[in-house]
mmCIF file of C-alpha atoms in Angstrom:
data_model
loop_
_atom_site.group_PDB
_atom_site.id
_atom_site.type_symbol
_atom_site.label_atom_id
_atom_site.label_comp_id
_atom_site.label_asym_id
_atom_site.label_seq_id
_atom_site.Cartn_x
_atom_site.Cartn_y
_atom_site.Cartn_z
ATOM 1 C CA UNK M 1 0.000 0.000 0.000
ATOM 2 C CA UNK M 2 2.852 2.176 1.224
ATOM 3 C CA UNK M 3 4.455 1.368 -2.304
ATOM 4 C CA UNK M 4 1.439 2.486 -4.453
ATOM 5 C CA UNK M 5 1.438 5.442 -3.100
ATOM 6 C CA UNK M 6 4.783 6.318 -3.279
ATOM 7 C CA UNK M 7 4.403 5.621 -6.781
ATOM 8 C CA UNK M 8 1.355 7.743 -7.668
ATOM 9 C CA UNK M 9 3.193 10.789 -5.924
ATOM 10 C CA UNK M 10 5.970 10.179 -8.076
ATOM 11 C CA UNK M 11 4.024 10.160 -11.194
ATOM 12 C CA UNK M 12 1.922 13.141 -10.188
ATOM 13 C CA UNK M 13 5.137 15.408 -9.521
ATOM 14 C CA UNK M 14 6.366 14.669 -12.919
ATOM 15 C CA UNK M 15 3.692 14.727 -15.251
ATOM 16 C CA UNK M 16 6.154 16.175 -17.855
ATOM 17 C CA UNK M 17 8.565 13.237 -17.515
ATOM 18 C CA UNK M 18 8.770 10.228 -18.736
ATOM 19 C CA UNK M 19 7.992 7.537 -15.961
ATOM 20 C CA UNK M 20 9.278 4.042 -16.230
ATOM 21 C CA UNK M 21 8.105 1.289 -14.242
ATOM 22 C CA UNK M 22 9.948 -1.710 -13.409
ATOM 23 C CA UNK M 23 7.458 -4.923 -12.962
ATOM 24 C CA UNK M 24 8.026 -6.407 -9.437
ATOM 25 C CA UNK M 25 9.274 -9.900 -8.180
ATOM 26 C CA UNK M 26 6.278 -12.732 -9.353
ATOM 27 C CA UNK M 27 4.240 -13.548 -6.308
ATOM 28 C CA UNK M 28 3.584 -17.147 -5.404
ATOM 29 C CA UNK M 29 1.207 -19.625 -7.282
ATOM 30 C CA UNK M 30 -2.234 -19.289 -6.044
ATOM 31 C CA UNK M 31 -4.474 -22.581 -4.791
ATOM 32 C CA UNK M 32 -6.234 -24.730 -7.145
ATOM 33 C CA UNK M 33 -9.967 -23.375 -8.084
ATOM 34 C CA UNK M 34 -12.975 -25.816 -6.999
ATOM 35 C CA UNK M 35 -14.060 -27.737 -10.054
ATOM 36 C CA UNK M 36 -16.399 -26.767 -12.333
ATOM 37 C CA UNK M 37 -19.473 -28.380 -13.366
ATOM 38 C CA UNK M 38 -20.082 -31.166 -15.612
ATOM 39 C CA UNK M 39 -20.527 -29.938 -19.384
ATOM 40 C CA UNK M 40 -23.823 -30.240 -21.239
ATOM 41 C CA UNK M 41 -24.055 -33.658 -23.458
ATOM 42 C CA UNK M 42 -22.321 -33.660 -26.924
ATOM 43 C CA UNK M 43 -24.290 -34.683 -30.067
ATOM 44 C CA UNK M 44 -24.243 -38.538 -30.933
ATOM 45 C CA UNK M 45 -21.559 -39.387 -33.216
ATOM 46 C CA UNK M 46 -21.130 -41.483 -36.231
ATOM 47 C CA UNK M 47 -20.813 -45.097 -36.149
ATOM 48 C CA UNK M 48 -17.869 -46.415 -36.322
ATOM 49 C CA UNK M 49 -16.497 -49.068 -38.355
ATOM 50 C CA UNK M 50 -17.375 -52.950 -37.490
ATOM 51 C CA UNK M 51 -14.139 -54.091 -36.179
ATOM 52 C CA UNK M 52 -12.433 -57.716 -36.327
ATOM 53 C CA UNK M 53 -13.624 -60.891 -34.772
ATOM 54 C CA UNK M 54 -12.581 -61.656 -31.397
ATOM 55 C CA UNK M 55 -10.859 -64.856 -30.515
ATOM 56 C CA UNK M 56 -13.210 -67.723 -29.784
ATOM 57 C CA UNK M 57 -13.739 -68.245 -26.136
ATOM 58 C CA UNK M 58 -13.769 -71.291 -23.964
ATOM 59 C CA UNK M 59 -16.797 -73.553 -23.984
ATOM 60 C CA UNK M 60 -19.161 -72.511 -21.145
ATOM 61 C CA UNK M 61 -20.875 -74.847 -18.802
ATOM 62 C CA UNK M 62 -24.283 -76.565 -19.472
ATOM 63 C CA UNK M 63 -26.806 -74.786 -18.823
ATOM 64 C CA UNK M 64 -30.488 -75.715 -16.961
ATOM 65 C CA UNK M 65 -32.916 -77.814 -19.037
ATOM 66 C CA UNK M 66 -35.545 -75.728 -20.605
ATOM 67 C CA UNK M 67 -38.876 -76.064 -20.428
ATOM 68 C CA UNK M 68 -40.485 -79.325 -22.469
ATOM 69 C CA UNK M 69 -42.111 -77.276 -25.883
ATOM 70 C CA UNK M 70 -45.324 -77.919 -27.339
ATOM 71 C CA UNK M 71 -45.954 -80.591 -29.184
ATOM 72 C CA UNK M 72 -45.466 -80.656 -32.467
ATOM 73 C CA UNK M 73 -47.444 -81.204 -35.728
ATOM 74 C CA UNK M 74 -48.290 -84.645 -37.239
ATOM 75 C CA UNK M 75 -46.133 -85.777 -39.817
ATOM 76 C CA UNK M 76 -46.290 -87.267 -43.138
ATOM 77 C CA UNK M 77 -46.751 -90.834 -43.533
ATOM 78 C CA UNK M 78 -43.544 -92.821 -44.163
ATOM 79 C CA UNK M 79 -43.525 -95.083 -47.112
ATOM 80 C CA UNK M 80 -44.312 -98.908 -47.170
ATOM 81 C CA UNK M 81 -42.061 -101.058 -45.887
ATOM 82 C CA UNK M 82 -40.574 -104.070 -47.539
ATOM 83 C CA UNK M 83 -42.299 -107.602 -47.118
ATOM 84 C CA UNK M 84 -41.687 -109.434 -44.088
ATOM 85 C CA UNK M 85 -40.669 -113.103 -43.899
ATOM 86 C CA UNK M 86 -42.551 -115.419 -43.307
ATOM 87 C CA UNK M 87 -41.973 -117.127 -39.736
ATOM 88 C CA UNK M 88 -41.040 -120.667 -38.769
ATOM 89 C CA UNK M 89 -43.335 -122.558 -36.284
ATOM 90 C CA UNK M 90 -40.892 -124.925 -34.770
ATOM 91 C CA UNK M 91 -42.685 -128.772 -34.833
ATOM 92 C CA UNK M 92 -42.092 -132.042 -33.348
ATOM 93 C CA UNK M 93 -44.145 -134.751 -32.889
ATOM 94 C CA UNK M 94 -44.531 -139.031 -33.100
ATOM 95 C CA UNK M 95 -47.113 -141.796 -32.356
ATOM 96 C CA UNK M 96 -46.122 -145.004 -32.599
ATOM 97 C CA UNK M 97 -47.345 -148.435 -31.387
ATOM 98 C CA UNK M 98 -46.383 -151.808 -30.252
ATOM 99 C CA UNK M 99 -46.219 -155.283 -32.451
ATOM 100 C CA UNK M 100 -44.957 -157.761 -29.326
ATOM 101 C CA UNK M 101 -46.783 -158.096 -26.298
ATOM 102 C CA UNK M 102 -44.857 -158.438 -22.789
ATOM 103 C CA UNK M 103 -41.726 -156.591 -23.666
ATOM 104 C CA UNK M 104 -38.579 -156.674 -21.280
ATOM 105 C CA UNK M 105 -39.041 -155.044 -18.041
ATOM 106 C CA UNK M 106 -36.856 -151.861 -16.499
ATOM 107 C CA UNK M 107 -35.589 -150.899 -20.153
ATOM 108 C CA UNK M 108 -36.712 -148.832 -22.944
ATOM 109 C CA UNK M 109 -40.508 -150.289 -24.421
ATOM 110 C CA UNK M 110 -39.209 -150.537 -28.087
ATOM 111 C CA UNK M 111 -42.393 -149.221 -30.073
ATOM 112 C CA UNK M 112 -41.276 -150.098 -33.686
ATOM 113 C CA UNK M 113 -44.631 -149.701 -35.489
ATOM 114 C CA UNK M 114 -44.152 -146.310 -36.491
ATOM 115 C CA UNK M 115 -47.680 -144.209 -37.127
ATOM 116 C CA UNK M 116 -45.755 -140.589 -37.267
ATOM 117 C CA UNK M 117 -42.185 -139.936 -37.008
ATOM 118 C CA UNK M 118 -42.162 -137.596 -39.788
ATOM 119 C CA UNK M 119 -39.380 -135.297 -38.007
ATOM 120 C CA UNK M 120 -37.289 -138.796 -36.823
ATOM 121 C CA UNK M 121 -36.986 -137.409 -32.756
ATOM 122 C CA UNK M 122 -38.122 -140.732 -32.355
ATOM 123 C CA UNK M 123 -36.082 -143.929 -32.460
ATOM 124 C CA UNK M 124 -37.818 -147.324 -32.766
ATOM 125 C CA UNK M 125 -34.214 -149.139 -32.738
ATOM 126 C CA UNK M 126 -33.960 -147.739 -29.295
ATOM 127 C CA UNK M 127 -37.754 -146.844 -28.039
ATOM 128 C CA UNK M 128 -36.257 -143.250 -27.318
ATOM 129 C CA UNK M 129 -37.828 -139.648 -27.931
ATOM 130 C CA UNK M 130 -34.798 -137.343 -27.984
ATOM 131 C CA UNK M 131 -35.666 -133.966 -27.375
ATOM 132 C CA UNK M 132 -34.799 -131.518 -30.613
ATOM 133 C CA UNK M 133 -36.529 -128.092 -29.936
ATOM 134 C CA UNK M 134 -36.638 -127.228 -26.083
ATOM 135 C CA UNK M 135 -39.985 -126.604 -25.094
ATOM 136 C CA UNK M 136 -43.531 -127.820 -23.385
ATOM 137 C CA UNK M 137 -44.588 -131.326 -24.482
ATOM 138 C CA UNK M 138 -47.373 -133.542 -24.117
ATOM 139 C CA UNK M 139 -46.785 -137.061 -24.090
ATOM 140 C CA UNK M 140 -49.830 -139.496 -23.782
ATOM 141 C CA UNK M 141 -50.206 -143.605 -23.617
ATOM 142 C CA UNK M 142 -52.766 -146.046 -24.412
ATOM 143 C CA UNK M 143 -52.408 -149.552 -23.492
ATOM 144 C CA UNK M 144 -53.942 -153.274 -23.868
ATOM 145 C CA UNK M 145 -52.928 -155.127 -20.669
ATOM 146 C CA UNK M 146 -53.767 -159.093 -21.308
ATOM 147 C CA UNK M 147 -53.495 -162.233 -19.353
ATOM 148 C CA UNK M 148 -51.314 -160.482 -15.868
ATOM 149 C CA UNK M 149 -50.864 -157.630 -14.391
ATOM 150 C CA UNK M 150 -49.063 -153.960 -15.884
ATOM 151 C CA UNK M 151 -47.053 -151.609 -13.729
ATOM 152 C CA UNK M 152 -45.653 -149.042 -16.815
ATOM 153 C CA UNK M 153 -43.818 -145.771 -16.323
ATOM 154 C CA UNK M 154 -42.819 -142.630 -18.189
ATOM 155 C CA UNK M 155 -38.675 -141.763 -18.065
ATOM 156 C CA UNK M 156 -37.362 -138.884 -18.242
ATOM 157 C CA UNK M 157 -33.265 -139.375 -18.217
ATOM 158 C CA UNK M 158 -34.048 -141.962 -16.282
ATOM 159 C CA UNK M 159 -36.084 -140.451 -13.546
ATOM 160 C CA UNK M 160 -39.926 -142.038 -13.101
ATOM 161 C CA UNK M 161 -41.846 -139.141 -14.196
ATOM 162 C CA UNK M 162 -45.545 -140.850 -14.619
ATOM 163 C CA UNK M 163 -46.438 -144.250 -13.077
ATOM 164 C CA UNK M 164 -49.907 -146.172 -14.383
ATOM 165 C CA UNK M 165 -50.488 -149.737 -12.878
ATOM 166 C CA UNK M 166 -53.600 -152.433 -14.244
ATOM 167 C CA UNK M 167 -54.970 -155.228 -11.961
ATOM 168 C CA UNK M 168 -55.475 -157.882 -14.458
ATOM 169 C CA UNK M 169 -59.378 -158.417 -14.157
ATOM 170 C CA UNK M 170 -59.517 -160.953 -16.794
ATOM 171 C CA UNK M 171 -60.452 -160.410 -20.736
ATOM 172 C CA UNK M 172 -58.589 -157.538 -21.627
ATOM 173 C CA UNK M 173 -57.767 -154.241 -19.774
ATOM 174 C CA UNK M 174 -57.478 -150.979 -20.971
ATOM 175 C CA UNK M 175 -55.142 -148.122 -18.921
ATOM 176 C CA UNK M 176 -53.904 -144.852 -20.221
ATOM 177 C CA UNK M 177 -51.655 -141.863 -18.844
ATOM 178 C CA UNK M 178 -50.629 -138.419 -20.003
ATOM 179 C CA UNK M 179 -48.259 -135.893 -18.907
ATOM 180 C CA UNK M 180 -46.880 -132.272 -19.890
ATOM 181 C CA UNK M 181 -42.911 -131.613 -19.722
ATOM 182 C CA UNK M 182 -41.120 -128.783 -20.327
ATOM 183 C CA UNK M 183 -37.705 -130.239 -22.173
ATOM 184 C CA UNK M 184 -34.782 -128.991 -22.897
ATOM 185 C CA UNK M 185 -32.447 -130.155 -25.816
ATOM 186 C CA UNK M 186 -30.882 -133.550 -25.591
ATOM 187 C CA UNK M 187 -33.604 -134.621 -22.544
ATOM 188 C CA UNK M 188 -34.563 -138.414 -23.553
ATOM 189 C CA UNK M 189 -38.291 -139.577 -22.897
ATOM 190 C CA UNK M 190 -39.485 -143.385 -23.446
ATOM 191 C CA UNK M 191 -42.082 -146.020 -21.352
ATOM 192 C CA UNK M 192 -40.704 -149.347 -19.598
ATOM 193 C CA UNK M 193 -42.230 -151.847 -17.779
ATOM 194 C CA UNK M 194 -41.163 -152.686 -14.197
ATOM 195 C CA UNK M 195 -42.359 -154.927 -11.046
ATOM 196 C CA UNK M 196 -41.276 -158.109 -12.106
ATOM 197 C CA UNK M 197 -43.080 -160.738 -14.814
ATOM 198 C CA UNK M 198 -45.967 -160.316 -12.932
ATOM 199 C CA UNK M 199 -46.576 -157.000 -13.911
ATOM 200 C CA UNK M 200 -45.482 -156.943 -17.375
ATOM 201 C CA UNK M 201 -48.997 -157.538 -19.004
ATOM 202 C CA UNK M 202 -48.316 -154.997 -21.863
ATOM 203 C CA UNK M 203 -50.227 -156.735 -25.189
ATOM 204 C CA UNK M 204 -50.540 -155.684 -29.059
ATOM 205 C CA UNK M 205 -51.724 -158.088 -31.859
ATOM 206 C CA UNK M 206 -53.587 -156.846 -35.238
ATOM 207 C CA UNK M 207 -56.967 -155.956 -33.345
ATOM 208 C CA UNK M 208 -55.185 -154.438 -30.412
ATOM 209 C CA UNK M 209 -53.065 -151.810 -30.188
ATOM 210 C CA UNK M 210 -50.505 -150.223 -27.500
ATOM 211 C CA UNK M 211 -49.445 -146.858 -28.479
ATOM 212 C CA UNK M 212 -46.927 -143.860 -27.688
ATOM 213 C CA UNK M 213 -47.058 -140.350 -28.282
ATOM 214 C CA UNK M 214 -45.846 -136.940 -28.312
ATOM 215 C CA UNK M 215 -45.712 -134.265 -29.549
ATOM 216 C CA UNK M 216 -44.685 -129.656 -29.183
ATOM 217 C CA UNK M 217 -46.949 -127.768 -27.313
ATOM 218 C CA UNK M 218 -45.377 -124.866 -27.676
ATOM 219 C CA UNK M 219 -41.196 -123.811 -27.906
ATOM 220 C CA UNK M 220 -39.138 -121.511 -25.248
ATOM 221 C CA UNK M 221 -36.358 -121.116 -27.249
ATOM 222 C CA UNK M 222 -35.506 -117.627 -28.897
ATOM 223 C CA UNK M 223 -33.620 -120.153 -31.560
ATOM 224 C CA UNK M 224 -36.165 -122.709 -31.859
ATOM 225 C CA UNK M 225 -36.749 -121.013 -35.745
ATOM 226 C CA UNK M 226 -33.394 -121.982 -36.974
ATOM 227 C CA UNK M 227 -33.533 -125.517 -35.005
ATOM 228 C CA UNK M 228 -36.891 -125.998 -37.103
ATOM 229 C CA UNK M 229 -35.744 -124.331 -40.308
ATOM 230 C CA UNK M 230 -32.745 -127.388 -40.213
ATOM 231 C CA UNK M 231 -35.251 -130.088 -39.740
#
């Protein structure tokens, strides 16, 4: 203050003179202002080019299963297909009958007159049905028992499966028996007499027949087809 004044006396006492003024030392850097306030919005600009691709990322996890969706329409009908073959019922069957009465006891009955063998699971050299096609069977007797008593059973691999027995009443007899058995390939079936003489009254002559049969009920084998198909 002391300074200005000095000055303006100066400058007032010589108004005819030239007056020159030195500038004085640079004072010290005053604080920072408070900052101002945001600027309005600018316009939108251009858009910019499409730049490149981006590297492929890793494969994310699985995500939650959606929602089942509607069902959709009907479609077309497919075209015909081709022919089917035709299938293979698998088969086996016999009946056969005697032609000697009172045959040995505790072994095979051979039955050699043959009425239907026609797929040979039958043997009349040995009396023996050998089973083929495993399955359910049915196997059925009828006998003439003459002059003594009969004791006869059905074998299965020599097991007693089926056991009929006649009381010779005099005349002739008649006595029957039928069983179902579920076989499996290889199983061997036949009749034999057993008891003793006694009771081996078994008869056949031209107006009196003894017979054995058997035959497929039905097959459990998935390749009973191909076992038929051979036959």
């Amino acid at each position: 203050m002391c300074l200005l004044a000095t000055l303006r006396i100066m400058i007032l006492g010589q108004q005819n003179k030239e007056v020159v003024l030195y500038p004085g030392i640079p004072g010290n850097p005053g604080h920072n202002g408070l900052p101002g306030r945001d600027g309005r919005d600018g316009t939108k600009g251009i858009k910019g080019d499409l730049g490149p691709i981006g590297p492929k990322g890793q494969k994310g996890e699985i995500g939650i299963q959606g929602n089942q969706g509607e069902r959709g329409w009907k479609g077309t009908q497919g075209e015909k297909g081709n022919l089917g073959s035709t299938p293979v019922i698998a088969r086996s069957a016999f009946s056969v009958g005697l032609t000697a009465k009172f045959p040995p006891l505790n072994v095979p009955i051979k039955f050699d007159k043959v009425l239907y063998n026609s797929f040979d699971h039958y043997s009349s050299e040995t009396g023996v049905f050998t089973c083929q096609i495993p399955g359910v069977y049915y196997f059925t007797y009828h006998i003439t028992v003459f002059s003594r008593n009969m004791r006869v059973a059905l074998v299965k691999n020599e097991h007693r499966m089926l056991h009929t027995a006649d009381m010779y009443q005099g005349a002739e007899d008649q006595a029957s028996g039928g069983i179902v058995l579920e076989l499996q390939k290889g199983d061997r079936i036949w009749l034999q007499s057993y008891g003793g003489e006694t009771f081996n009254g078994l008869f056949a002559d031209p107006d009196d027949d003894t017979v054995f049969s058997g035959f497929l009920l039905f097959s459990t084998s998935e390749a009973a087809a191909s076992v038929a198909s051979s036959i």
